[in-house]
mmCIF file of C-alpha atoms and ligand atoms in Angstrom:
data_model
loop_
_atom_site.group_PDB
_atom_site.id
_atom_site.type_symbol
_atom_site.label_atom_id
_atom_site.label_comp_id
_atom_site.label_asym_id
_atom_site.label_seq_id
_atom_site.Cartn_x
_atom_site.Cartn_y
_atom_site.Cartn_z
ATOM 1 C CA ALA P 18 103.318 -3.967 -176.904
ATOM 2 C CA GLN P 19 100.614 -1.972 -178.663
ATOM 3 C CA LYS P 20 97.229 -2.183 -176.933
ATOM 4 C CA THR P 21 94.112 -2.745 -178.989
ATOM 5 C CA VAL P 22 91.215 -0.413 -178.281
ATOM 6 C CA LEU P 23 87.642 -0.787 -179.494
ATOM 7 C CA ILE P 24 85.476 2.337 -179.268
ATOM 8 C CA THR P 25 81.758 2.492 -180.120
ATOM 9 C CA GLY P 26 79.932 5.497 -181.614
ATOM 10 C CA CYS P 27 82.909 7.081 -183.420
ATOM 11 C CA SER P 28 81.092 8.983 -186.188
ATOM 12 C CA SER P 29 80.881 12.071 -183.948
ATOM 13 C CA GLY P 30 81.487 13.652 -180.550
ATOM 14 C CA ILE P 31 83.426 11.969 -177.766
ATOM 15 C CA GLY P 32 83.943 8.683 -179.671
ATOM 16 C CA LEU P 33 85.465 10.471 -182.669
ATOM 17 C CA ALA P 34 87.701 12.709 -180.505
ATOM 18 C CA LEU P 35 88.916 9.760 -178.428
ATOM 19 C CA ALA P 36 89.609 7.545 -181.460
ATOM 20 C CA VAL P 37 91.723 10.304 -183.047
ATOM 21 C CA LYS P 38 93.537 11.176 -179.827
ATOM 22 C CA MET P 39 94.531 7.551 -179.236
ATOM 23 C CA ALA P 40 95.452 6.839 -182.852
ATOM 24 C CA THR P 41 97.706 9.909 -182.992
ATOM 25 C CA ASP P 42 99.559 8.979 -179.782
ATOM 26 C CA GLU P 43 103.207 9.912 -180.389
ATOM 27 C CA GLN P 44 104.458 6.685 -178.844
ATOM 28 C CA LYS P 45 101.990 4.657 -180.966
ATOM 29 C CA ARG P 46 100.830 2.793 -177.866
ATOM 30 C CA PHE P 47 97.379 2.025 -179.277
ATOM 31 C CA LYS P 48 95.783 0.241 -182.211
ATOM 32 C CA VAL P 49 92.307 1.749 -182.430
ATOM 33 C CA TYR P 50 89.218 0.050 -183.848
ATOM 34 C CA ALA P 51 86.926 3.033 -184.296
ATOM 35 C CA THR P 52 83.453 1.619 -184.784
ATOM 36 C CA MET P 53 80.173 3.161 -185.892
ATOM 37 C CA ARG P 54 76.659 1.979 -186.662
ATOM 38 C CA ASN P 55 76.536 3.511 -190.094
ATOM 39 C CA LEU P 56 79.720 3.546 -192.200
ATOM 40 C CA THR P 57 78.284 6.168 -194.563
ATOM 41 C CA LYS P 58 78.814 8.605 -191.655
ATOM 42 C CA LYS P 59 82.557 8.029 -191.528
ATOM 43 C CA ASP P 60 83.638 11.191 -193.432
ATOM 44 C CA ASN P 61 84.241 13.414 -190.393
ATOM 45 C CA LEU P 62 86.393 10.742 -188.746
ATOM 46 C CA VAL P 63 88.263 10.010 -191.991
ATOM 47 C CA GLU P 64 89.061 13.688 -192.390
ATOM 48 C CA VAL P 65 90.440 14.147 -188.865
ATOM 49 C CA ALA P 66 92.123 10.744 -188.594
ATOM 50 C CA GLY P 67 94.181 11.408 -191.769
ATOM 51 C CA ASN P 68 97.062 9.023 -192.311
ATOM 52 C CA THR P 69 96.490 7.088 -189.078
ATOM 53 C CA ILE P 70 93.914 5.118 -191.097
ATOM 54 C CA GLY P 71 95.384 1.764 -192.030
ATOM 55 C CA ASN P 72 98.128 2.284 -189.447
ATOM 56 C CA THR P 73 97.015 2.927 -185.881
ATOM 57 C CA LEU P 74 93.316 3.301 -186.739
ATOM 58 C CA GLU P 75 90.793 1.089 -188.506
ATOM 59 C CA ILE P 76 87.155 1.916 -189.029
ATOM 60 C CA LYS P 77 84.630 -0.893 -188.531
ATOM 61 C CA GLN P 78 80.872 -1.252 -188.510
ATOM 62 C CA LEU P 79 79.257 -1.932 -185.129
ATOM 63 C CA ASP P 80 75.669 -1.293 -184.077
ATOM 64 C CA VAL P 81 75.324 -1.711 -180.299
ATOM 65 C CA CYS P 82 71.671 -2.648 -180.825
ATOM 66 C CA SER P 83 72.596 -5.711 -182.922
ATOM 67 C CA GLU P 84 74.240 -8.801 -181.435
ATOM 68 C CA ALA P 85 75.120 -10.026 -184.947
ATOM 69 C CA SER P 86 76.929 -6.798 -185.800
ATOM 70 C CA ILE P 87 78.924 -6.867 -182.536
ATOM 71 C CA LYS P 88 79.881 -10.516 -183.102
ATOM 72 C CA MET P 89 80.990 -9.829 -186.662
ATOM 73 C CA CYS P 90 83.110 -6.844 -185.627
ATOM 74 C CA VAL P 91 84.794 -8.572 -182.662
ATOM 75 C CA SER P 92 85.482 -11.734 -184.694
ATOM 76 C CA SER P 93 87.217 -9.657 -187.388
ATOM 77 C CA ILE P 94 89.844 -8.445 -184.885
ATOM 78 C CA PRO P 95 93.045 -10.563 -184.770
ATOM 79 C CA ASN P 96 92.617 -13.223 -182.031
ATOM 80 C CA ARG P 97 89.511 -11.255 -180.957
ATOM 81 C CA ARG P 98 91.935 -9.404 -178.727
ATOM 82 C CA ILE P 99 90.526 -6.196 -177.264
ATOM 83 C CA ASP P 100 92.656 -4.810 -174.440
ATOM 84 C CA ILE P 101 90.564 -1.700 -173.898
ATOM 85 C CA LEU P 102 86.856 -1.423 -174.632
ATOM 86 C CA VAL P 103 85.279 2.033 -174.637
ATOM 87 C CA SER P 104 81.485 1.814 -174.552
ATOM 88 C CA ASN P 105 80.565 5.288 -175.755
ATOM 89 C CA ALA P 106 77.593 5.005 -178.140
ATOM 90 C CA GLY P 107 74.521 6.583 -176.649
ATOM 91 C CA MET P 108 71.512 8.803 -177.183
ATOM 92 C CA GLY P 109 69.499 11.327 -175.211
ATOM 93 C CA LEU P 110 65.808 12.050 -174.681
ATOM 94 C CA ILE P 111 64.233 15.035 -172.960
ATOM 95 C CA GLY P 112 60.716 16.219 -172.235
ATOM 96 C CA PRO P 113 57.626 15.283 -170.219
ATOM 97 C CA ILE P 114 57.092 11.495 -170.189
ATOM 98 C CA GLU P 115 53.443 11.928 -171.289
ATOM 99 C CA CYS P 116 54.773 13.298 -174.585
ATOM 100 C CA GLN P 117 57.157 10.408 -175.254
ATOM 101 C CA THR P 118 56.164 7.014 -176.616
ATOM 102 C CA ILE P 119 57.188 3.793 -174.880
ATOM 103 C CA GLU P 120 59.014 2.886 -178.127
ATOM 104 C CA GLU P 121 61.139 6.048 -177.913
ATOM 105 C CA MET P 122 61.958 5.266 -174.288
ATOM 106 C CA GLN P 123 62.801 1.636 -175.111
ATOM 107 C CA LYS P 124 65.183 2.815 -177.841
ATOM 108 C CA VAL P 125 67.106 4.860 -175.249
ATOM 109 C CA MET P 126 67.313 1.890 -172.867
ATOM 110 C CA ASP P 127 68.214 -0.433 -175.725
ATOM 111 C CA THR P 128 71.076 1.798 -176.894
ATOM 112 C CA ASN P 129 72.455 3.168 -173.619
ATOM 113 C CA PHE P 130 71.955 0.131 -171.372
ATOM 114 C CA PHE P 131 71.451 -3.038 -173.452
ATOM 115 C CA GLY P 132 74.079 -1.750 -175.902
ATOM 116 C CA LEU P 133 76.652 -2.076 -173.117
ATOM 117 C CA VAL P 134 75.250 -5.445 -172.013
ATOM 118 C CA ARG P 135 75.514 -6.824 -175.582
ATOM 119 C CA LEU P 136 79.124 -5.614 -175.905
ATOM 120 C CA LEU P 137 80.155 -7.215 -172.638
ATOM 121 C CA LYS P 138 78.427 -10.536 -173.363
ATOM 122 C CA GLU P 139 80.683 -10.750 -176.435
ATOM 123 C CA ILE P 140 83.925 -9.249 -175.092
ATOM 124 C CA LEU P 141 84.038 -10.013 -171.344
ATOM 125 C CA PRO P 142 84.602 -13.803 -171.657
ATOM 126 C CA ASP P 143 87.800 -13.201 -173.706
ATOM 127 C CA MET P 144 89.051 -10.644 -171.179
ATOM 128 C CA LYS P 145 88.319 -13.037 -168.291
ATOM 129 C CA ARG P 146 90.208 -15.852 -170.046
ATOM 130 C CA ARG P 147 93.214 -13.598 -170.562
ATOM 131 C CA LYS P 148 92.861 -12.067 -167.091
ATOM 132 C CA SER P 149 93.541 -8.662 -168.585
ATOM 133 C CA GLY P 150 91.510 -5.805 -169.959
ATOM 134 C CA HIS P 151 90.072 -2.391 -169.181
ATOM 135 C CA ILE P 152 86.406 -1.602 -169.759
ATOM 136 C CA ILE P 153 85.605 2.118 -169.937
ATOM 137 C CA ILE P 154 82.026 3.264 -170.013
ATOM 138 C CA ILE P 155 81.038 6.799 -170.962
ATOM 139 C CA SER P 156 78.261 7.224 -168.417
ATOM 140 C CA SER P 157 77.133 10.692 -167.241
ATOM 141 C CA VAL P 158 76.604 12.751 -164.110
ATOM 142 C CA MET P 159 73.014 11.730 -164.806
ATOM 143 C CA GLY P 160 74.074 8.203 -163.894
ATOM 144 C CA ILE P 161 74.481 9.549 -160.351
ATOM 145 C CA GLN P 162 71.717 12.124 -160.164
ATOM 146 C CA GLY P 163 68.497 12.704 -162.068
ATOM 147 C CA ILE P 164 67.717 16.062 -163.660
ATOM 148 C CA LEU P 165 64.374 17.645 -164.587
ATOM 149 C CA PHE P 166 62.932 16.331 -167.899
ATOM 150 C CA ASN P 167 65.737 13.779 -168.364
ATOM 151 C CA ASP P 168 63.807 10.976 -166.613
ATOM 152 C CA VAL P 169 64.381 8.137 -169.071
ATOM 153 C CA TYR P 170 67.904 9.172 -170.060
ATOM 154 C CA ALA P 171 68.916 9.325 -166.376
ATOM 155 C CA ALA P 172 67.244 5.927 -165.822
ATOM 156 C CA SER P 173 69.308 4.445 -168.671
ATOM 157 C CA LYS P 174 72.549 5.776 -167.155
ATOM 158 C CA PHE P 175 71.514 4.633 -163.642
ATOM 159 C CA ALA P 176 70.984 1.176 -165.167
ATOM 160 C CA VAL P 177 74.499 1.339 -166.613
ATOM 161 C CA GLU P 178 75.943 2.355 -163.246
ATOM 162 C CA GLY P 179 74.127 -0.373 -161.269
ATOM 163 C CA PHE P 180 75.150 -2.987 -163.814
ATOM 164 C CA CYS P 181 78.791 -1.866 -163.649
ATOM 165 C CA GLU P 182 78.880 -1.667 -159.844
ATOM 166 C CA SER P 183 77.793 -5.289 -159.685
ATOM 167 C CA LEU P 184 80.123 -6.424 -162.441
ATOM 168 C CA ALA P 185 83.134 -4.561 -161.017
ATOM 169 C CA ILE P 186 83.300 -7.002 -158.101
ATOM 170 C CA GLN P 187 83.564 -9.977 -160.455
ATOM 171 C CA ALA P 188 85.978 -8.074 -162.706
ATOM 172 C CA LEU P 189 88.333 -7.552 -159.779
ATOM 173 C CA LYS P 190 88.569 -11.321 -159.306
ATOM 174 C CA PHE P 191 89.733 -11.596 -162.939
ATOM 175 C CA LYS P 192 92.161 -8.664 -162.560
ATOM 176 C CA LEU P 193 90.132 -6.567 -165.001
ATOM 177 C CA ASN P 194 89.646 -2.826 -164.660
ATOM 178 C CA LEU P 195 86.288 -1.162 -165.086
ATOM 179 C CA THR P 196 85.812 2.615 -165.114
ATOM 180 C CA LEU P 197 82.736 4.792 -165.441
ATOM 181 C CA ILE P 198 83.556 8.202 -166.915
ATOM 182 C CA GLU P 199 80.886 10.662 -165.822
ATOM 183 C CA PRO P 200 80.901 13.845 -167.925
ATOM 184 C CA GLY P 201 78.669 16.819 -167.174
ATOM 185 C CA PRO P 202 77.366 18.710 -170.228
ATOM 186 C CA VAL P 203 79.499 18.216 -173.362
ATOM 187 C CA LEU P 204 79.131 20.286 -176.538
ATOM 188 C CA THR P 205 78.494 17.647 -179.218
ATOM 189 C CA GLU P 206 75.872 16.594 -181.774
ATOM 190 C CA PHE P 207 74.110 14.946 -178.854
ATOM 191 C CA GLU P 208 73.346 18.240 -177.173
ATOM 192 C CA ASN P 209 72.163 19.834 -180.465
ATOM 193 C CA LYS P 210 69.981 16.899 -181.410
ATOM 194 C CA VAL P 211 68.407 16.591 -177.977
ATOM 195 C CA PHE P 212 67.658 20.337 -177.955
ATOM 196 C CA GLU P 213 66.173 20.327 -181.461
ATOM 197 C CA ASP P 214 64.023 17.273 -180.674
ATOM 198 C CA GLY P 215 62.867 19.094 -177.531
ATOM 199 C CA MET P 216 61.964 22.220 -179.530
ATOM 200 C CA LYS P 217 59.974 20.124 -182.034
ATOM 201 C CA MET P 218 58.190 18.067 -179.368
ATOM 202 C CA ASP P 219 54.407 17.837 -179.556
ATOM 203 C CA LEU P 220 53.368 18.977 -176.075
ATOM 204 C CA SER P 221 49.627 18.533 -176.563
ATOM 205 C CA ALA P 222 49.630 15.366 -174.426
ATOM 206 C CA THR P 223 50.676 17.247 -171.311
ATOM 207 C CA ASP P 224 49.054 19.940 -169.173
ATOM 208 C CA GLU P 225 49.774 23.636 -169.624
ATOM 209 C CA GLU P 226 51.869 23.979 -166.476
ATOM 210 C CA THR P 227 54.220 21.150 -167.459
ATOM 211 C CA ALA P 228 54.495 22.391 -171.055
ATOM 212 C CA GLU P 229 55.297 25.886 -169.794
ATOM 213 C CA MET P 230 57.913 24.479 -167.386
ATOM 214 C CA PHE P 231 59.554 22.520 -170.196
ATOM 215 C CA VAL P 232 59.628 25.390 -172.701
ATOM 216 C CA ASN P 233 60.127 28.442 -170.515
ATOM 217 C CA ILE P 234 62.376 27.020 -167.848
ATOM 218 C CA TYR P 235 64.100 23.902 -169.159
ATOM 219 C CA LEU P 236 64.619 24.709 -172.851
ATOM 220 C CA LYS P 237 65.196 28.396 -172.098
ATOM 221 C CA ASN P 238 68.141 27.638 -169.824
ATOM 222 C CA TYR P 239 69.428 24.619 -171.783
ATOM 223 C CA LYS P 240 71.856 26.434 -174.092
ATOM 224 C CA GLN P 241 73.142 28.632 -171.271
ATOM 225 C CA ILE P 242 73.915 25.579 -169.106
ATOM 226 C CA PHE P 243 75.860 23.981 -171.942
ATOM 227 C CA GLU P 244 77.702 27.221 -172.721
ATOM 228 C CA THR P 245 78.631 27.766 -169.080
ATOM 229 C CA LEU P 246 79.410 24.275 -167.834
ATOM 230 C CA GLY P 247 79.998 22.526 -171.146
ATOM 231 C CA GLN P 248 83.228 20.745 -171.950
ATOM 232 C CA THR P 249 84.407 19.753 -175.397
ATOM 233 C CA ALA P 250 84.595 16.206 -176.732
ATOM 234 C CA GLU P 251 88.396 16.672 -176.747
ATOM 235 C CA ASP P 252 88.315 17.453 -172.990
ATOM 236 C CA ILE P 253 86.507 14.178 -172.315
ATOM 237 C CA ALA P 254 88.938 12.310 -174.595
ATOM 238 C CA GLU P 255 91.833 13.771 -172.608
ATOM 239 C CA HIS P 256 90.305 12.625 -169.309
ATOM 240 C CA THR P 257 89.647 9.174 -170.746
ATOM 241 C CA VAL P 258 93.228 8.699 -171.975
ATOM 242 C CA LYS P 259 94.555 9.723 -168.543
ATOM 243 C CA ILE P 260 92.295 7.114 -166.961
ATOM 244 C CA ILE P 261 93.465 4.472 -169.466
ATOM 245 C CA LEU P 262 97.108 5.246 -168.689
ATOM 246 C CA ALA P 263 96.632 5.452 -164.897
ATOM 247 C CA GLU P 264 98.386 2.769 -162.878
ATOM 248 C CA ASN P 265 95.338 2.182 -160.688
ATOM 249 C CA PRO P 266 92.337 3.461 -162.651
ATOM 250 C CA PRO P 267 89.410 4.489 -160.432
ATOM 251 C CA PHE P 268 85.951 2.906 -160.714
ATOM 252 C CA ARG P 269 84.338 6.330 -161.136
ATOM 253 C CA HIS P 270 85.724 9.500 -162.686
ATOM 254 C CA GLN P 271 83.730 12.719 -162.887
ATOM 255 C CA ALA P 272 85.157 14.670 -165.795
ATOM 256 C CA ASN P 273 83.731 18.086 -164.911
ATOM 257 C CA ALA P 274 85.116 19.687 -161.729
ATOM 258 C CA LEU P 275 82.532 22.483 -161.997
ATOM 259 C CA TYR P 276 79.749 19.942 -161.655
ATOM 260 C CA THR P 277 81.077 18.016 -158.625
ATOM 261 C CA PRO P 278 79.466 20.338 -156.021
ATOM 262 C CA MET P 279 76.062 19.187 -157.372
ATOM 263 C CA THR P 280 76.821 15.465 -157.290
ATOM 264 C CA THR P 281 78.382 15.791 -153.841
ATOM 265 C CA LEU P 282 74.943 16.757 -152.481
ATOM 266 C CA LYS P 283 73.779 13.224 -153.157
ATOM 267 C CA TYR P 284 76.482 11.693 -151.010
ATOM 268 C CA ALA P 285 75.975 14.316 -148.273
ATOM 269 C CA ASP P 286 72.377 13.301 -147.441
ATOM 270 C CA PRO P 287 71.434 9.629 -147.020
ATOM 271 C CA ASN P 288 67.729 10.620 -147.104
ATOM 272 C CA GLY P 289 68.197 11.852 -150.651
ATOM 273 C CA ASP P 290 66.252 15.099 -150.119
ATOM 274 C CA LEU P 291 69.164 17.518 -150.336
ATOM 275 C CA PRO P 292 69.880 17.250 -154.090
ATOM 276 C CA ILE P 293 66.155 17.215 -154.935
ATOM 277 C CA ASP P 294 65.400 20.285 -152.758
ATOM 278 C CA THR P 295 68.457 22.087 -154.141
ATOM 279 C CA PHE P 296 67.511 21.470 -157.774
ATOM 280 C CA TYR P 297 63.916 22.477 -156.971
ATOM 281 C CA LYS P 298 64.983 25.755 -155.364
ATOM 282 C CA MET P 299 67.466 26.508 -158.132
ATOM 283 C CA ILE P 300 64.849 25.947 -160.807
ATOM 284 C CA PHE P 301 61.589 27.177 -159.301
ATOM 285 C CA GLN P 302 62.400 29.579 -156.510
ATOM 286 C CA HIS P 303 65.642 31.202 -157.412
ATOM 287 C CA ASP P 304 65.646 31.608 -161.131
ATOM 288 C CA LYS P 305 67.756 34.757 -160.673
ATOM 289 C CA ILE P 306 70.179 33.015 -158.310
ATOM 290 C CA PHE P 307 70.472 30.258 -160.891
ATOM 291 C CA SER P 308 71.476 32.760 -163.588
ATOM 292 C CA ALA P 309 73.812 34.518 -161.162
ATOM 293 C CA SER P 310 75.545 31.239 -160.282
ATOM 294 C CA LEU P 311 75.971 30.440 -163.960
ATOM 295 C CA ASN P 312 77.593 33.849 -164.449
ATOM 296 C CA PHE P 313 79.841 33.255 -161.444
ATOM 297 C CA ILE P 314 80.897 29.877 -162.863
ATOM 298 C CA LYS P 315 81.651 31.580 -166.186
ATOM 299 C CA LEU P 316 83.969 33.986 -164.364
ATOM 300 C CA LEU P 317 85.691 31.155 -162.474
ATOM 301 C CA ARG P 318 86.087 29.241 -165.663
ATOM 302 C CA TRP P 319 87.623 32.163 -167.445
ATOM 303 C CA LYS P 320 90.116 32.595 -164.613
ATOM 304 C CA SER P 321 90.985 28.949 -164.185
ATOM 305 C CA LYS P 322 93.741 27.258 -166.112
ATOM 306 C CA LYS P 323 92.742 24.879 -168.880
ATOM 307 C CA SER P 324 94.671 21.996 -167.380
ATOM 308 C CA PHE P 325 93.112 19.717 -164.796
ATOM 309 C CA ASP P 326 94.340 17.592 -161.959
ATOM 310 C CA LEU P 327 93.139 14.025 -162.242
ATOM 311 C CA GLY P 328 93.323 13.401 -158.496
ATOM 312 C CA GLY P 329 91.293 16.500 -157.727
ATOM 313 C CA THR P 330 88.469 15.745 -160.126
ATOM 314 C CA SER P 331 87.937 12.022 -159.580
ATOM 315 C CA SER P 332 84.882 11.349 -157.476
ATOM 316 C CA GLN P 333 84.736 9.870 -154.035
HETATM 317 P P1 NAD Y 5 77.143 12.095 -180.113
HETATM 318 O O1 NAD Y 5 75.707 12.096 -180.469
HETATM 319 O O2 NAD Y 5 78.068 12.948 -180.896
HETATM 320 O O3 NAD Y 5 77.732 10.624 -180.092
HETATM 321 C C1 NAD Y 5 76.989 9.477 -179.826
HETATM 322 C C2 NAD Y 5 77.342 8.471 -180.888
HETATM 323 O O4 NAD Y 5 76.678 7.222 -180.623
HETATM 324 C C3 NAD Y 5 76.899 8.939 -182.287
HETATM 325 O O5 NAD Y 5 78.008 8.855 -183.153
HETATM 326 C C4 NAD Y 5 75.801 7.961 -182.652
HETATM 327 O O6 NAD Y 5 75.738 7.703 -184.040
HETATM 328 C C5 NAD Y 5 76.247 6.736 -181.878
HETATM 329 N N1 NAD Y 5 75.183 5.731 -181.735
HETATM 330 C C6 NAD Y 5 73.889 5.915 -181.387
HETATM 331 N N2 NAD Y 5 73.241 4.733 -181.437
HETATM 332 C C7 NAD Y 5 74.148 3.796 -181.818
HETATM 333 C C8 NAD Y 5 74.092 2.402 -182.047
HETATM 334 N N3 NAD Y 5 72.948 1.729 -181.929
HETATM 335 N N4 NAD Y 5 75.232 1.744 -182.384
HETATM 336 C C9 NAD Y 5 76.396 2.412 -182.518
HETATM 337 N N5 NAD Y 5 76.501 3.743 -182.362
HETATM 338 C C10 NAD Y 5 75.390 4.419 -182.008
HETATM 339 O O7 NAD Y 5 77.197 12.514 -178.571
HETATM 340 P P2 NAD Y 5 78.348 12.406 -177.454
HETATM 341 O O8 NAD Y 5 78.096 13.533 -176.542
HETATM 342 O O9 NAD Y 5 79.681 12.226 -178.060
HETATM 343 O O10 NAD Y 5 77.883 11.065 -176.709
HETATM 344 C C11 NAD Y 5 78.750 10.014 -176.398
HETATM 345 C C12 NAD Y 5 78.402 9.452 -175.029
HETATM 346 O O11 NAD Y 5 78.582 10.459 -174.043
HETATM 347 C C13 NAD Y 5 76.956 8.969 -174.897
HETATM 348 O O12 NAD Y 5 76.930 7.729 -174.219
HETATM 349 C C14 NAD Y 5 76.318 10.048 -174.037
HETATM 350 O O13 NAD Y 5 75.235 9.549 -173.282
HETATM 351 C C15 NAD Y 5 77.485 10.463 -173.174
HETATM 352 N N6 NAD Y 5 77.365 11.790 -172.555
HETATM 353 C C16 NAD Y 5 77.130 12.901 -173.339
HETATM 354 C C17 NAD Y 5 76.975 14.128 -172.724
HETATM 355 C C18 NAD Y 5 76.683 15.376 -173.509
HETATM 356 O O14 NAD Y 5 76.262 16.362 -172.922
HETATM 357 N N7 NAD Y 5 76.921 15.403 -174.807
HETATM 358 C C19 NAD Y 5 77.076 14.235 -171.332
HETATM 359 C C20 NAD Y 5 77.337 13.093 -170.577
HETATM 360 C C21 NAD Y 5 77.471 11.881 -171.209
#
């Protein structure tokens, strides 16, 4: 039978690509509820989804920051049946913490972390009753490892990961699957918006050294990192569908094989110093080595095939 899928944040990026990929499945295995906070932003999805709309795809309003909106959306689905939930909506925030307001930080936590909590409070009880369901969360490699000037964003994804690790044990008892997809950099609106907000940031609240570090090191290398390591939203959608169709979906799946050497450092040193020292040296002591490694990765990438092996890229 056709599986129902609810995806959040479908007006752009990964959510949009995934909704379209699943709705255009040749075997019509999925009925997709592509949701978004603001329905006036549905044009891009409508254009790409074409005649799947009204067939395998329906667009619905859902704001992950509003319990009422989640309730209304879930209640409008026949028998409230959601077989696969993809929690994708999210936002970024970069820069020195002294230049960010607590309100801005709370918005990130409210969207990225409490957004997931609100969804599960509404959807998990039904899945537990039915003893079936797959919850997919678009987390990030920053849910495993912090990165310079991404303090609050990384904290929000760490919160997601801790929450899911705890919940996964209960989920197993109810025969539910839970998977964290951990992309590295992805070329979407997200990356553009975060960069532009960073460029516009008022840095007067921080000291000169920090401001210089943010502008001349972080922002300077930002685009190059995305160009070198960046995947497309379609790549992440492809990984996600493979995970959904897997017989035994893993708890964690890192979507970017080029990034796994960095995350592996975390698991290699129980003291936690290795990844921090490595990032420090890459950023502050070996700026040239950093550029050289990015060039080397570019070369590898160019030589490597586009296809990927799920077994080889899933994390330990
Ligand atoms: P995106 O900005 O294109 O998509 C995020 C979507 O979430 C947008 O459509 C936005 O409108 C929506 N959204 C924001 N607040 C919402 C709310 N309150 N309710 C409902 N929808 C809301 O960026 P993306 O890269 O496709 O991001 C999708 C997910 O992937 C996010 O969770 C993000 O943290 C994660 N991610 C992105 C990257 C990256 O580099 N782009 C890397 C790793 C993980």
